[in-house]
Tab-separated table of C-alpha atoms and ligand atoms in Angstrom:
chain	number	residue	atom	x	y	z
A	1493	MET	CA	-37.752	26.448	77.846
A	1494	THR	CA	-36.369	25.336	81.225
A	1495	LEU	CA	-34.874	21.898	81.724
A	1496	SER	CA	-37.820	20.694	83.874
A	1497	GLN	CA	-40.323	21.871	81.198
A	1498	LEU	CA	-38.330	19.941	78.592
A	1499	ILE	CA	-38.384	16.773	80.712
A	1500	ARG	CA	-42.172	17.124	81.278
A	1501	LEU	CA	-42.730	17.561	77.524
A	1502	ASN	CA	-40.645	14.481	76.709
A	1503	MET	CA	-42.499	12.425	79.357
A	1504	ALA	CA	-45.857	13.502	77.895
A	1505	ARG	CA	-44.696	12.473	74.386
A	1506	PHE	CA	-43.476	9.121	75.734
A	1507	GLN	CA	-46.788	8.470	77.540
A	1508	ALA	CA	-48.755	9.400	74.420
A	1509	LYS	CA	-46.649	6.910	72.431
A	1510	THR	CA	-47.192	4.155	74.993
A	1511	TRP	CA	-50.924	4.806	75.061
A	1512	ASN	CA	-51.104	4.680	71.254
A	1513	THR	CA	-49.304	1.350	71.175
A	1514	LYS	CA	-51.698	-0.093	73.748
A	1515	THR	CA	-54.691	1.112	71.773
A	1516	MET	CA	-53.315	-0.502	68.629
A	1517	SER	CA	-52.714	-3.830	70.315
A	1518	SER	CA	-56.173	-3.939	71.889
A	1519	LYS	CA	-57.681	-3.177	68.450
A	1520	SER	CA	-55.667	-5.929	66.801
A	1521	ALA	CA	-56.930	-8.399	69.442
A	1522	LYS	CA	-60.395	-7.883	67.945
A	1523	SER	CA	-59.249	-8.837	64.444
A	1524	CYS	CA	-61.589	-10.739	62.103
A	1525	PHE	CA	-58.882	-13.425	62.149
A	1526	SER	CA	-60.190	-14.619	65.528
A	1527	LYS	CA	-63.198	-16.066	63.648
A	1528	SER	CA	-60.854	-18.721	62.198
A	1529	MET	CA	-59.602	-19.596	65.676
A	1530	LYS	CA	-62.100	-21.720	67.587
A	1531	PRO	CA	-61.489	-21.722	71.334
A	1532	MET	CA	-61.440	-25.141	72.940
A	1533	LYS	CA	-60.406	-24.595	76.542
A	1534	GLN	CA	-57.959	-22.307	78.288
A	1535	PHE	CA	-56.353	-24.278	81.065
A	1536	LYS	CA	-52.974	-23.192	82.360
A	1537	ARG	CA	-50.662	-25.667	84.027
A	1538	PRO	CA	-47.984	-23.801	86.004
A	1539	ARG	CA	-45.255	-26.223	84.918
A	1540	ILE	CA	-44.754	-29.813	83.889
A	1541	SER	CA	-42.744	-31.640	86.463
A	1542	LYS	CA	-43.817	-35.274	86.331
A	1543	ILE	CA	-44.403	-37.297	83.160
A	1544	SER	CA	-45.441	-40.955	82.908
A	1545	VAL	CA	-44.778	-42.915	79.740
A	1546	VAL	CA	-46.999	-45.976	79.488
A	1547	GLY	CA	-45.377	-48.769	77.467
A	1548	ALA	CA	-41.633	-49.401	77.536
A	1549	GLY	CA	-41.390	-50.773	74.015
A	1550	GLN	CA	-39.593	-49.176	71.094
A	1551	VAL	CA	-41.804	-46.077	71.001
A	1552	GLY	CA	-42.148	-45.522	74.760
A	1553	THR	CA	-38.398	-45.854	75.316
A	1554	ALA	CA	-37.540	-43.506	72.450
A	1555	ILE	CA	-40.023	-40.929	73.809
A	1556	SER	CA	-38.486	-41.261	77.283
A	1557	ALA	CA	-35.038	-40.636	75.796
A	1558	MET	CA	-36.167	-37.494	73.971
A	1559	LEU	CA	-37.972	-36.085	77.025
A	1560	LEU	CA	-34.883	-36.608	79.164
A	1561	LEU	CA	-32.382	-35.340	76.596
A	1562	ARG	CA	-34.423	-32.186	76.048
A	1563	ASN	CA	-34.733	-31.647	79.784
A	1564	LEU	CA	-38.543	-31.677	79.590
A	1565	THR	CA	-38.929	-33.486	82.902
A	1566	LYS	CA	-36.897	-34.198	86.000
A	1567	ASN	CA	-39.280	-36.888	87.167
A	1568	LEU	CA	-40.052	-39.596	84.628
A	1569	VAL	CA	-42.033	-42.753	85.266
A	1570	ILE	CA	-41.664	-45.654	82.825
A	1571	LEU	CA	-44.625	-47.980	83.115
A	1572	ASP	CA	-45.013	-51.376	81.462
A	1573	ILE	CA	-47.094	-54.432	82.203
A	1574	ASN	CA	-43.766	-56.210	81.808
A	1575	TYR	CA	-42.283	-54.751	84.998
A	1576	GLU	CA	-38.836	-56.236	84.408
A	1577	LEU	CA	-38.627	-54.400	81.101
A	1578	ALA	CA	-39.729	-51.102	82.696
A	1579	GLN	CA	-37.163	-51.655	85.438
A	1580	ALA	CA	-34.332	-52.364	82.987
A	1581	GLU	CA	-35.116	-49.315	80.816
A	1582	ALA	CA	-35.468	-47.021	83.843
A	1583	LEU	CA	-32.191	-48.280	85.309
A	1584	ASP	CA	-30.385	-47.811	82.011
A	1585	PHE	CA	-31.457	-44.123	81.963
A	1586	GLN	CA	-30.911	-43.670	85.701
A	1587	HIS	CA	-27.261	-44.791	85.346
A	1588	ALA	CA	-26.694	-41.756	83.113
A	1589	SER	CA	-28.737	-39.330	85.233
A	1590	ALA	CA	-25.669	-37.103	85.624
A	1591	PHE	CA	-25.865	-36.424	81.874
A	1592	LEU	CA	-29.625	-35.870	82.054
A	1593	ASN	CA	-29.766	-32.898	84.427
A	1594	ASP	CA	-29.957	-35.309	87.381
A	1595	ALA	CA	-33.396	-36.544	86.310
A	1596	ARG	CA	-35.095	-39.228	88.368
A	1597	VAL	CA	-36.343	-42.182	86.313
A	1598	VAL	CA	-38.667	-44.578	88.089
A	1599	PRO	CA	-40.033	-47.902	86.805
A	1600	CYS	CA	-43.605	-48.967	87.368
A	1601	GLY	CA	-45.608	-52.104	86.688
A	1602	ASP	CA	-49.022	-51.300	88.163
A	1603	SER	CA	-49.607	-47.522	87.770
A	1604	THR	CA	-48.955	-46.604	91.421
A	1605	ASN	CA	-45.790	-44.608	90.775
A	1606	SER	CA	-47.565	-42.566	88.116
A	1607	LYS	CA	-49.632	-40.753	90.796
A	1608	ASN	CA	-49.916	-36.971	90.264
A	1609	SER	CA	-48.363	-36.940	86.813
A	1610	ASP	CA	-48.799	-33.727	84.826
A	1611	VAL	CA	-48.612	-35.523	81.500
A	1612	VAL	CA	-49.349	-39.177	80.716
A	1613	ILE	CA	-48.178	-40.505	77.356
A	1614	ILE	CA	-49.795	-43.742	76.218
A	1615	THR	CA	-47.799	-45.974	73.895
A	1616	ALA	CA	-49.020	-49.356	75.170
A	1617	GLY	CA	-50.629	-51.297	72.428
A	1618	ALA	CA	-50.391	-53.931	69.784
A	1619	ARG	CA	-48.108	-53.097	66.899
A	1620	PRO	CA	-49.621	-53.254	63.414
A	1621	SER	CA	-48.592	-56.583	61.903
A	1622	GLY	CA	-49.255	-58.678	58.808
A	1623	LYS	CA	-48.518	-57.827	55.219
A	1624	ASP	CA	-50.295	-54.465	55.039
A	1625	ARG	CA	-49.363	-53.495	58.638
A	1626	SER	CA	-52.854	-52.014	58.958
A	1627	ARG	CA	-53.214	-49.788	61.997
A	1628	LEU	CA	-56.943	-50.452	62.068
A	1629	ALA	CA	-56.351	-54.229	62.319
A	1630	ALA	CA	-54.409	-53.844	65.570
A	1631	MET	CA	-57.249	-51.732	66.921
A	1632	GLN	CA	-59.422	-53.942	69.088
A	1633	LYS	CA	-56.413	-55.587	70.762
A	1634	THR	CA	-55.192	-52.152	71.817
A	1635	VAL	CA	-58.645	-51.073	73.009
A	1636	GLU	CA	-58.642	-54.047	75.375
A	1637	ILE	CA	-55.238	-52.921	76.750
A	1638	LEU	CA	-56.512	-49.350	77.196
A	1639	LYS	CA	-59.735	-50.462	78.904
A	1640	LYS	CA	-57.617	-52.192	81.543
A	1641	ALA	CA	-54.868	-49.594	81.947
A	1642	VAL	CA	-56.346	-46.117	81.503
A	1643	PRO	CA	-59.059	-45.785	84.223
A	1644	LYS	CA	-56.489	-46.328	86.986
A	1645	LEU	CA	-54.093	-43.832	85.382
A	1646	VAL	CA	-56.844	-41.179	85.309
A	1647	GLU	CA	-57.831	-41.950	88.893
A	1648	LEU	CA	-54.226	-41.398	90.022
A	1649	SER	CA	-53.621	-38.287	87.883
A	1650	PRO	CA	-57.058	-36.707	87.329
A	1651	ASP	CA	-55.642	-33.366	86.152
A	1652	ALA	CA	-53.039	-34.750	83.771
A	1653	THR	CA	-52.985	-34.103	80.037
A	1654	PHE	CA	-53.135	-37.438	78.197
A	1655	ILE	CA	-51.285	-37.800	74.896
A	1656	ILE	CA	-52.232	-40.901	72.937
A	1657	ILE	CA	-49.625	-42.447	70.652
A	1658	SER	CA	-50.899	-46.066	70.380
A	1659	ASN	CA	-52.224	-46.806	66.902
A	1660	PRO	CA	-54.623	-46.304	65.252
A	1661	ALA	CA	-53.966	-43.111	67.170
A	1662	ASP	CA	-57.164	-41.209	66.275
A	1663	VAL	CA	-59.455	-44.108	67.079
A	1664	MET	CA	-57.547	-44.900	70.275
A	1665	THR	CA	-57.916	-41.277	71.386
A	1666	TYR	CA	-61.659	-41.560	70.811
A	1667	ALA	CA	-61.622	-44.805	72.845
A	1668	VAL	CA	-59.748	-43.146	75.738
A	1669	GLN	CA	-62.131	-40.157	75.676
A	1670	ARG	CA	-65.075	-42.589	75.829
A	1671	ILE	CA	-63.542	-44.837	78.512
A	1672	THR	CA	-62.563	-41.949	80.787
A	1673	ASN	CA	-64.691	-38.883	80.015
A	1674	LEU	CA	-61.490	-36.827	79.912
A	1675	PRO	CA	-62.144	-33.427	78.305
A	1676	LYS	CA	-61.113	-33.289	74.654
A	1677	HIS	CA	-58.596	-30.453	75.111
A	1678	ARG	CA	-56.467	-32.569	77.437
A	1679	CYS	CA	-56.843	-35.969	75.829
A	1680	PHE	CA	-55.459	-35.824	72.315
A	1681	THR	CA	-53.110	-37.547	69.915
A	1682	THR	CA	-49.977	-36.260	68.201
A	1683	GLY	CA	-51.965	-37.388	65.133
A	1684	CYS	CA	-50.926	-35.673	61.899
A	1685	HIS	CA	-48.143	-33.610	63.484
A	1686	LEU	CA	-45.851	-36.462	62.395
A	1687	ASP	CA	-47.405	-36.654	58.900
A	1688	THR	CA	-47.008	-32.873	58.670
A	1689	VAL	CA	-43.281	-32.957	59.404
A	1690	ARG	CA	-42.863	-35.819	56.910
A	1691	PHE	CA	-44.761	-33.738	54.311
A	1692	ARG	CA	-42.621	-30.651	54.908
A	1693	ASN	CA	-39.457	-32.743	54.795
A	1694	LEU	CA	-40.381	-34.285	51.440
A	1695	ILE	CA	-41.171	-30.868	49.937
A	1696	ALA	CA	-37.982	-29.389	51.393
A	1697	ASN	CA	-35.851	-32.206	49.953
A	1698	ARG	CA	-37.288	-31.586	46.544
A	1699	LEU	CA	-36.723	-27.839	46.734
A	1700	ARG	CA	-33.328	-28.217	48.477
A	1701	LEU	CA	-34.467	-26.088	51.406
A	1702	PRO	CA	-34.241	-26.617	55.176
A	1703	PRO	CA	-37.354	-28.621	56.270
A	1704	SER	CA	-38.017	-26.166	59.101
A	1705	GLN	CA	-38.538	-23.369	56.537
A	1706	VAL	CA	-41.379	-25.099	54.664
A	1707	HIS	CA	-44.928	-24.481	55.913
A	1708	GLY	CA	-48.026	-26.543	55.246
A	1709	TYR	CA	-50.241	-29.061	56.975
A	1710	VAL	CA	-51.521	-32.613	56.797
A	1711	ILE	CA	-54.961	-33.065	58.372
A	1712	GLY	CA	-57.483	-35.853	58.962
A	1713	GLU	CA	-56.488	-39.392	59.894
A	1714	HIS	CA	-52.994	-40.247	61.071
A	1715	GLY	CA	-52.963	-43.016	58.504
A	1716	ALA	CA	-53.912	-43.950	54.972
A	1717	SER	CA	-56.634	-41.304	54.483
A	1718	ALA	CA	-54.521	-38.377	55.740
A	1719	VAL	CA	-55.022	-35.219	53.668
A	1720	PRO	CA	-51.925	-33.269	52.589
A	1721	VAL	CA	-53.230	-29.711	52.255
A	1722	TRP	CA	-51.286	-28.487	49.225
A	1723	SER	CA	-53.153	-25.184	49.223
A	1724	SER	CA	-51.545	-24.439	52.620
A	1725	VAL	CA	-47.942	-24.982	51.468
A	1726	SER	CA	-45.823	-21.857	51.492
A	1727	ILE	CA	-42.144	-20.987	51.532
A	1728	ALA	CA	-40.982	-17.492	52.434
A	1729	GLY	CA	-44.578	-16.326	52.075
A	1730	ILE	CA	-44.820	-17.694	48.507
A	1731	ARG	CA	-47.709	-20.137	48.102
A	1732	LEU	CA	-46.503	-23.134	46.117
A	1733	ASN	CA	-49.970	-23.343	44.572
A	1734	ASP	CA	-49.543	-19.851	43.068
A	1735	VAL	CA	-46.309	-20.658	41.278
A	1736	VAL	CA	-46.664	-24.338	40.302
A	1737	LYS	CA	-49.334	-25.145	37.735
A	1738	ASN	CA	-51.693	-27.988	38.738
A	1739	LEU	CA	-49.840	-28.664	41.974
A	1740	ALA	CA	-50.480	-32.314	42.957
A	1741	CYS	CA	-53.675	-32.357	40.877
A	1742	GLY	CA	-54.830	-32.641	37.252
A	1743	ASP	CA	-51.955	-33.387	34.872
A	1744	ASP	CA	-49.529	-32.359	37.677
A	1745	PRO	CA	-46.608	-31.705	35.296
A	1746	GLU	CA	-44.030	-31.664	38.123
A	1747	ASN	CA	-45.460	-34.820	39.713
A	1748	TRP	CA	-45.905	-33.430	43.225
A	1749	ALA	CA	-48.715	-35.906	43.931
A	1750	LYS	CA	-46.017	-38.542	44.426
A	1751	ILE	CA	-45.475	-36.949	47.842
A	1752	ASN	CA	-49.077	-37.749	48.921
A	1753	LYS	CA	-48.264	-41.445	48.856
A	1754	GLN	CA	-44.872	-40.959	50.509
A	1755	VAL	CA	-46.517	-39.107	53.406
A	1756	THR	CA	-49.011	-41.865	54.155
A	1757	THR	CA	-46.547	-44.728	53.643
A	1758	GLY	CA	-43.599	-43.030	55.373
A	1759	GLY	CA	-43.929	-45.182	58.484
A	1760	LEU	CA	-44.279	-48.343	56.446
A	1761	ALA	CA	-41.054	-47.612	54.553
A	1762	VAL	CA	-39.171	-47.476	57.869
A	1763	ALA	CA	-40.973	-50.382	59.529
A	1764	LYS	CA	-40.362	-52.671	56.548
A	1765	THR	CA	-36.743	-52.976	57.651
A	1766	LYS	CA	-36.817	-52.112	61.361
A	1767	GLY	CA	-40.134	-53.766	62.210
A	1768	TYR	CA	-41.287	-50.570	63.915
A	1769	THR	CA	-40.847	-46.804	63.810
A	1770	ASN	CA	-39.750	-44.871	66.851
A	1771	TRP	CA	-37.422	-41.887	66.385
A	1772	ALA	CA	-39.691	-39.622	64.345
A	1773	ILE	CA	-42.694	-40.214	66.609
A	1774	ALA	CA	-40.523	-39.734	69.700
A	1775	LEU	CA	-39.319	-36.353	68.429
A	1776	THR	CA	-42.871	-35.422	67.412
A	1777	CYS	CA	-44.165	-36.232	70.882
A	1778	ALA	CA	-41.286	-34.367	72.572
A	1779	ASP	CA	-42.069	-31.350	70.374
A	1780	ILE	CA	-45.644	-31.317	71.674
A	1781	VAL	CA	-44.521	-31.688	75.300
A	1782	GLN	CA	-42.061	-28.845	74.709
A	1783	ALA	CA	-44.914	-26.673	73.379
A	1784	MET	CA	-46.766	-27.394	76.612
A	1785	SER	CA	-43.722	-26.702	78.785
A	1786	GLY	CA	-42.168	-23.571	77.343
A	1787	GLY	CA	-45.076	-21.213	77.992
A	1788	LYS	CA	-44.996	-20.189	74.317
A	1789	GLY	CA	-47.302	-22.790	72.822
A	1790	LYS	CA	-47.216	-24.034	69.250
A	1791	ILE	CA	-49.568	-24.565	66.327
A	1792	ALA	CA	-49.479	-28.241	65.372
A	1793	CYS	CA	-51.822	-30.678	63.638
A	1794	VAL	CA	-52.904	-32.799	66.583
A	1795	GLY	CA	-56.072	-34.827	66.924
A	1796	THR	CA	-59.093	-34.670	69.157
A	1797	ASP	CA	-62.896	-34.733	68.821
A	1798	MET	CA	-63.462	-32.132	66.099
A	1799	LYS	CA	-67.262	-32.125	66.006
A	1800	GLY	CA	-68.536	-28.761	64.741
A	1801	LEU	CA	-65.236	-27.763	63.120
A	1802	SER	CA	-64.251	-27.666	59.433
A	1803	GLY	CA	-67.537	-29.260	58.406
A	1804	ILE	CA	-67.233	-32.285	60.766
A	1805	GLN	CA	-70.703	-33.072	62.082
A	1806	ASP	CA	-70.033	-36.129	64.243
A	1807	ASN	CA	-67.871	-36.829	67.267
A	1808	VAL	CA	-64.834	-37.873	65.256
A	1809	VAL	CA	-61.245	-37.675	66.434
A	1810	LEU	CA	-58.961	-36.370	63.692
A	1811	SER	CA	-56.242	-33.770	63.245
A	1812	LEU	CA	-56.603	-30.093	62.392
A	1813	PRO	CA	-54.134	-27.296	63.172
A	1814	CYS	CA	-54.387	-26.573	66.904
A	1815	LEU	CA	-52.742	-24.190	69.310
A	1816	VAL	CA	-51.153	-26.427	71.941
A	1817	THR	CA	-50.363	-24.660	75.201
A	1818	SER	CA	-49.527	-25.703	78.759
A	1819	GLY	CA	-52.814	-27.450	79.497
A	1820	GLY	CA	-53.370	-28.995	76.062
A	1821	ILE	CA	-55.346	-27.744	73.056
A	1822	SER	CA	-56.523	-24.166	73.566
A	1823	HIS	CA	-57.726	-23.346	70.021
A	1824	VAL	CA	-58.439	-25.124	66.742
A	1825	PHE	CA	-57.896	-23.352	63.411
A	1826	GLU	CA	-60.315	-23.789	60.538
A	1827	LEU	CA	-57.927	-24.011	57.617
A	1828	PRO	CA	-59.329	-22.727	54.317
A	1829	LEU	CA	-59.554	-25.799	52.044
A	1830	THR	CA	-60.184	-26.262	48.339
A	1831	ASP	CA	-63.304	-28.274	47.412
A	1832	VAL	CA	-61.136	-31.326	46.715
A	1833	GLU	CA	-59.319	-31.036	50.064
A	1834	GLN	CA	-62.624	-30.570	51.900
A	1835	SER	CA	-64.097	-33.691	50.325
A	1836	LYS	CA	-60.936	-35.659	51.165
A	1837	LEU	CA	-61.258	-34.482	54.778
A	1838	MET	CA	-64.896	-35.653	54.842
A	1839	ALA	CA	-63.839	-39.028	53.396
A	1840	SER	CA	-61.157	-39.349	56.080
A	1841	ALA	CA	-63.700	-38.443	58.785
A	1842	ASN	CA	-66.084	-41.114	57.461
A	1843	ILE	CA	-63.378	-43.797	57.549
A	1844	LEU	CA	-62.566	-42.867	61.138
A	1845	LEU	CA	-66.219	-42.702	62.141
A	1846	GLU	CA	-66.734	-46.209	60.780
A	1847	ALA	CA	-63.675	-47.451	62.716
A	1848	GLN	CA	-64.918	-45.736	65.901
A	1849	CYS	CA	-68.348	-47.322	65.499
A	1850	SER	CA	-66.824	-50.783	65.088
A	1851	LEU	CA	-65.098	-50.580	68.480
A	1852	SER	CA	-66.373	-52.509	71.392
A	1853	ILE	CA	-65.689	-50.196	74.334
B	2693	LIG	N1	-48.953	-42.320	66.665
B	2693	LIG	C1	-47.874	-42.548	65.951
B	2693	LIG	O1	-47.487	-41.724	65.129
B	2693	LIG	C2	-47.116	-43.834	66.161
B	2693	LIG	C3	-45.860	-44.026	65.574
B	2693	LIG	C4	-45.203	-45.237	65.811
B	2693	LIG	C5	-45.800	-46.225	66.589
B	2693	LIG	N2	-47.022	-46.007	67.129
B	2693	LIG	C6	-47.717	-47.001	67.944
B	2693	LIG	O2	-47.162	-47.036	69.244
B	2693	LIG	C7	-47.524	-48.287	69.846
B	2693	LIG	C8	-46.298	-48.902	70.486
B	2693	LIG	O3	-45.360	-49.302	69.513
B	2693	LIG	P1	-44.001	-50.042	69.948
B	2693	LIG	O4	-43.218	-50.238	68.712
B	2693	LIG	O5	-43.393	-49.349	71.104
B	2693	LIG	O6	-44.584	-51.445	70.434
B	2693	LIG	P2	-43.882	-52.450	71.443
B	2693	LIG	O7	-44.557	-53.756	71.253
B	2693	LIG	O8	-42.403	-52.364	71.290
B	2693	LIG	O9	-44.244	-51.864	72.894
B	2693	LIG	C9	-45.517	-51.881	73.448
B	2693	LIG	C10	-45.315	-52.031	74.937
B	2693	LIG	O10	-46.584	-51.895	75.585
B	2693	LIG	C11	-46.548	-52.733	76.725
B	2693	LIG	N3	-47.909	-52.969	77.236
B	2693	LIG	C12	-48.856	-53.793	76.772
B	2693	LIG	N4	-49.938	-53.732	77.570
B	2693	LIG	C13	-49.676	-52.844	78.546
B	2693	LIG	C14	-50.407	-52.360	79.668
B	2693	LIG	N5	-51.633	-52.777	79.943
B	2693	LIG	N6	-49.800	-51.471	80.473
B	2693	LIG	C15	-48.540	-51.043	80.224
B	2693	LIG	N7	-47.805	-51.476	79.172
B	2693	LIG	C16	-48.363	-52.366	78.348
B	2693	LIG	C17	-45.884	-54.004	76.200
B	2693	LIG	O11	-45.404	-54.810	77.258
B	2693	LIG	C18	-44.765	-53.413	75.342
B	2693	LIG	O12	-43.563	-53.276	76.068
B	2693	LIG	C19	-48.130	-49.126	68.717
B	2693	LIG	O13	-49.536	-49.053	68.799
B	2693	LIG	C20	-47.631	-48.421	67.469
B	2693	LIG	O14	-48.442	-48.667	66.346
B	2693	LIG	C21	-47.672	-44.828	66.928
């Protein structure tokens, strides 16, 4: 065989290989798995350049710090009704701009500087107070704040993705969706993404493993009725449920159910001493913005109107695992649940529905 014949033969083999690979990947795209992945909306944002953080309190300032430190924006607006506070926080960051990739940090008291933001993060609101620090109790006060602040923000940045942090975060997201008519894929809350990382951290501590290597989700309300999905917990592909007898149920010989309570009262344990929580939510929010920025996307338990998914029949905002990409939520995953987990999810949805119905919007 001549050299040129040999080259032609090798090329033909290479092309056949390439073609086979393509065929395989197009077949796998039609997998039955796609039935568990409900499309919400594909909306690509070329890049995130401008972010506005509304509320310069403990949470808003911590979020601003994380966004700047992670280089997630070069143009940050800090907005507070207390303009002097916004100005002081912005100046404090601006002084260190050289350590923050030369980011520009601008204060704002009346929304104007937020014009053309790509992402708007809402933290303005009343903090839960009183003995039980109920998020639902602070609800109506925060709705009044949102009714005043949000329409102008949407008018100035009609294409922005809105991330709602103000508590009760699920109900406030519903309120913002109702006040503004923003589509549900780009108006959502970090919701149970925070509860999920708390859950994984508690399991990891018990098993003496790195928290990032534990998988599993918390769904439903970001609050007291959140549902830790024990049947979804896995480490190195081993389902905890398969190896631990009566995991967090029945006689629960290893007492895993203790973690359920720790997940839902995690914030309270911190706020009891500090009066607020801020670092964990700030990192949670930055993680979501990073998922939107990097082009890779991420599956996280965030909350939006989940009507029609996982047995939810009403327009209720709650968290389920979602694929978060540049424009917001592109897909929602219907997690297989045990009967007990499904009924807990329904109970959580009913609590939220009741809270939504009690709002005066
Ligand atoms: N979703 C979560 O996981 C999570 C976690 C922690 C805290 N939170 C919530 O975040 C919210 C903020 O908490 P915080 O500790 O920062 O409270 P904070 O009181 O320190 O700050 C709230 C800020 O909002 C500002 N504000 C009020 N009305 C405004 C308006 N119309 N426009 C602009 N700014 C306005 C206030 O001046 C204040 O600076 C609370 O609702 C809290 O419960 C949510």
